[in-house]
Amino acid sequence: MRAVVQRVKYSKVEIGGEVVGEINKGLNVLLGISKDDTAEHITYLKDKILNLRIFEDENGKLNKSLIDVGGDLLIVSQFTLYGDCRKGRRPSFIEALGGEDAEKMYEEFVRQCRAAIPKVETGRFGADMLVTIENDGPVTLMIDSNKTF
């Protein structure tokens, strides 16, 4: 699994002009799922994201996690994170998991996050979405669970 994690002051997802997910202070997570991902990848990535110390403490140091600050989480499916641009000019997405299998893994990731923190919002899997991100810092990190297994 791959995630682009952004600390945000505000973020929302719209589909056809309708807001389907919206958060204030917290993290916006763009989530990609590969053919090789397993249940262990879901748990690892969820734990990593929720416990990343990327929020400032009273001394201005990045010492607090999303859980520590009681922040919100917005999760948006993003298969293009597995786009391979090394050859030619059109990305190849053969490493991305698609269809029902990807949706099940995405939904399990969301379920685990919802079990851990109070406010988790989402986009809609497979939809054409407009994502608004007010990046705070800016703080943006990329996490790839496959590099840990």
XYZ file of N, CA and C in Angstrom, residues 39-116:
234
model
N -3.532 -8.212 4.366
C -4.133 -7.677 5.586
C -3.069 -7.057 6.499
N -1.871 -7.629 6.489
C -0.792 -7.079 7.316
C -0.404 -5.676 6.861
N -0.451 -5.431 5.570
C -0.144 -4.095 5.040
C -1.179 -3.074 5.521
N -2.435 -3.478 5.561
C -3.497 -2.578 6.014
C -3.240 -2.156 7.458
N -3.005 -3.121 8.323
C -2.789 -2.833 9.739
C -1.528 -2.002 9.954
N -0.458 -2.366 9.255
C 0.791 -1.607 9.378
C 0.582 -0.144 8.999
N -0.032 0.085 7.843
C -0.187 1.448 7.347
C -1.127 2.254 8.239
N -2.207 1.639 8.683
C -3.127 2.322 9.601
C -2.403 2.750 10.870
N -1.655 1.834 11.472
C -0.920 2.159 12.699
C 0.127 3.248 12.452
N 0.830 3.155 11.357
C 1.865 4.140 11.031
C 1.251 5.534 10.884
N 0.186 5.636 10.108
C -0.428 6.940 9.842
C -1.017 7.557 11.105
N -1.762 6.790 11.864
C -2.418 7.343 13.049
C -1.433 7.742 14.140
N -0.246 7.147 14.125
C 0.736 7.426 15.175
C 1.926 8.262 14.721
N 1.925 8.715 13.462
C 3.010 9.581 12.993
C 3.039 10.857 13.830
N 4.188 11.196 14.343
C 4.310 12.410 15.157
C 4.634 13.583 14.233
N 3.576 14.147 13.642
C 3.753 15.244 12.687
C 2.922 16.474 13.053
N 2.460 16.512 14.302
C 1.765 17.688 14.813
C 2.628 18.303 15.908
N 2.581 19.618 15.994
C 3.456 20.329 16.934
C 2.956 20.233 18.371
N 3.939 20.137 19.282
C 3.636 20.195 20.706
C 3.702 21.657 21.150
N 3.643 21.886 22.455
C 3.663 23.251 22.994
C 4.981 23.983 22.735
N 6.035 23.237 22.361
C 7.336 23.845 22.062
C 7.587 23.975 20.561
N 6.595 23.689 19.762
C 6.750 23.804 18.316
C 7.461 22.632 17.665
N 7.682 21.559 18.401
C 8.340 20.357 17.872
C 7.288 19.388 17.342
N 7.637 18.652 16.295
C 6.721 17.642 15.752
C 6.765 16.406 16.645
N 5.992 16.435 17.717
C 5.997 15.365 18.711
C 4.641 14.735 18.951
N 3.604 15.210 18.279
C 2.264 14.690 18.543
C 1.687 14.012 17.313
N 0.906 12.978 17.558
C 0.267 12.221 16.482
C -1.168 12.708 16.277
N -1.795 12.185 15.255
C -3.212 12.482 14.996
C -4.053 12.090 16.211
N -3.734 10.953 16.794
C -4.460 10.498 17.986
C -4.257 11.474 19.136
N -3.004 11.929 19.344
C -2.696 12.847 20.437
C -3.469 14.154 20.343
N -3.631 14.683 19.121
C -4.289 15.983 18.953
C -5.795 15.855 18.717
N -6.295 14.621 18.648
C -7.721 14.428 18.411
C -8.151 14.911 17.041
N -7.279 14.731 16.046
C -7.555 15.218 14.699
C -8.455 14.300 13.893
N -8.902 14.844 12.768
C -9.777 14.123 11.838
C -8.942 13.442 10.750
N -9.573 12.508 10.048
C -8.909 11.776 8.974
C -9.825 11.718 7.760
N -9.282 12.075 6.593
C -10.009 11.956 5.330
C -9.217 11.010 4.439
N -9.850 9.904 4.025
C -9.182 8.876 3.228
C -9.789 8.867 1.834
N -8.924 8.995 0.819
C -9.368 9.038 -0.566
C -8.633 7.959 -1.353
N -9.376 7.069 -2.012
C -8.736 6.031 -2.824
C -8.025 6.681 -4.007
N -6.827 6.181 -4.334
C -5.997 6.832 -5.345
C -5.120 5.783 -6.033
N -5.695 5.034 -6.989
C -4.934 3.983 -7.661
C -3.745 4.539 -8.434
N -3.778 5.819 -8.809
C -2.683 6.394 -9.599
C -1.370 6.480 -8.819
N -1.398 6.232 -7.512
C -0.146 6.183 -6.749
C 0.725 5.024 -7.209
N 0.129 4.069 -7.909
C 0.896 2.950 -8.469
C 1.185 3.137 -9.948
N 1.093 4.368 -10.426
C 1.454 4.646 -11.812
C 2.968 4.551 -12.003
N 3.387 3.769 -12.976
C 4.810 3.608 -13.296
C 5.098 4.464 -14.527
N 5.921 5.482 -14.341
C 6.207 6.452 -15.402
C 7.604 6.282 -15.992
N 8.251 5.163 -15.720
C 9.638 4.988 -16.166
C 9.764 4.836 -17.672
N 8.771 4.257 -18.335
C 8.854 4.043 -19.781
C 7.763 4.846 -20.477
N 8.124 5.441 -21.581
C 7.139 6.161 -22.376
C 6.580 7.376 -21.681
N 5.429 7.816 -22.169
C 4.808 9.026 -21.640
C 3.462 8.773 -20.986
N 2.989 7.561 -21.089
C 1.720 7.206 -20.455
C 2.026 6.273 -19.291
N 1.567 6.624 -18.085
C 1.825 5.752 -16.929
C 1.170 4.384 -17.107
N 1.841 3.387 -16.576
C 1.294 2.037 -16.528
C 0.769 1.800 -15.109
N -0.398 1.204 -15.020
C -0.998 0.954 -13.712
C -1.134 -0.535 -13.418
N -0.265 -1.341 -14.007
C -0.401 -2.792 -13.856
C -0.144 -3.284 -12.429
N 0.529 -2.507 -11.613
C 0.788 -2.917 -10.229
C -0.367 -2.587 -9.296
N -1.280 -1.713 -9.728
C -2.415 -1.327 -8.893
C -3.449 -2.454 -8.855
N -3.973 -2.694 -7.680
C -5.063 -3.647 -7.543
C -6.345 -2.929 -7.927
N -7.197 -3.575 -8.674
C -8.428 -2.938 -9.119
C -9.660 -3.691 -8.683
N -10.793 -3.132 -9.018
C -12.072 -3.785 -8.839
C -12.470 -4.060 -7.407
N -13.248 -5.124 -7.241
C -13.804 -5.476 -5.936
C -12.747 -5.773 -4.894
N -11.647 -6.397 -5.305
C -10.586 -6.721 -4.341
C -9.986 -5.452 -3.751
N -9.723 -4.469 -4.586
C -9.168 -3.203 -4.100
C -10.176 -2.491 -3.206
N -11.438 -2.508 -3.612
C -12.468 -1.839 -2.802
C -12.589 -2.488 -1.426
N -12.511 -3.812 -1.358
C -12.580 -4.514 -0.066
C -11.417 -4.114 0.839
N -10.220 -4.027 0.263
C -9.059 -3.636 1.070
C -9.182 -2.182 1.534
N -9.644 -1.321 0.652
C -9.871 0.087 1.000
C -10.879 0.177 2.150
N -11.978 -0.527 2.023
C -13.013 -0.489 3.060
C -12.500 -1.047 4.384
N -11.642 -2.066 4.348
C -11.062 -2.607 5.583
C -10.127 -1.588 6.226
N -9.348 -0.878 5.417
C -8.483 0.180 5.946
C -9.339 1.239 6.640
N -10.402 1.669 5.993
C -11.310 2.667 6.571
C -11.922 2.134 7.866
N -12.373 0.880 7.861
C -12.982 0.284 9.053
C -12.018 0.291 10.236
N -10.759 -0.088 9.983
C -9.765 -0.108 11.063
C -9.496 1.294 11.595
N -9.453 2.268 10.711
C -9.245 3.653 11.150
C -10.425 4.130 11.989
N -11.634 3.805 11.551
C -12.832 4.223 12.293
C -12.896 3.575 13.678
N -12.327 2.400 13.807
C -12.290 1.733 15.110
C -11.287 2.394 16.052
N -10.363 3.178 15.493
C -9.283 3.757 16.298
C -9.481 5.221 16.651
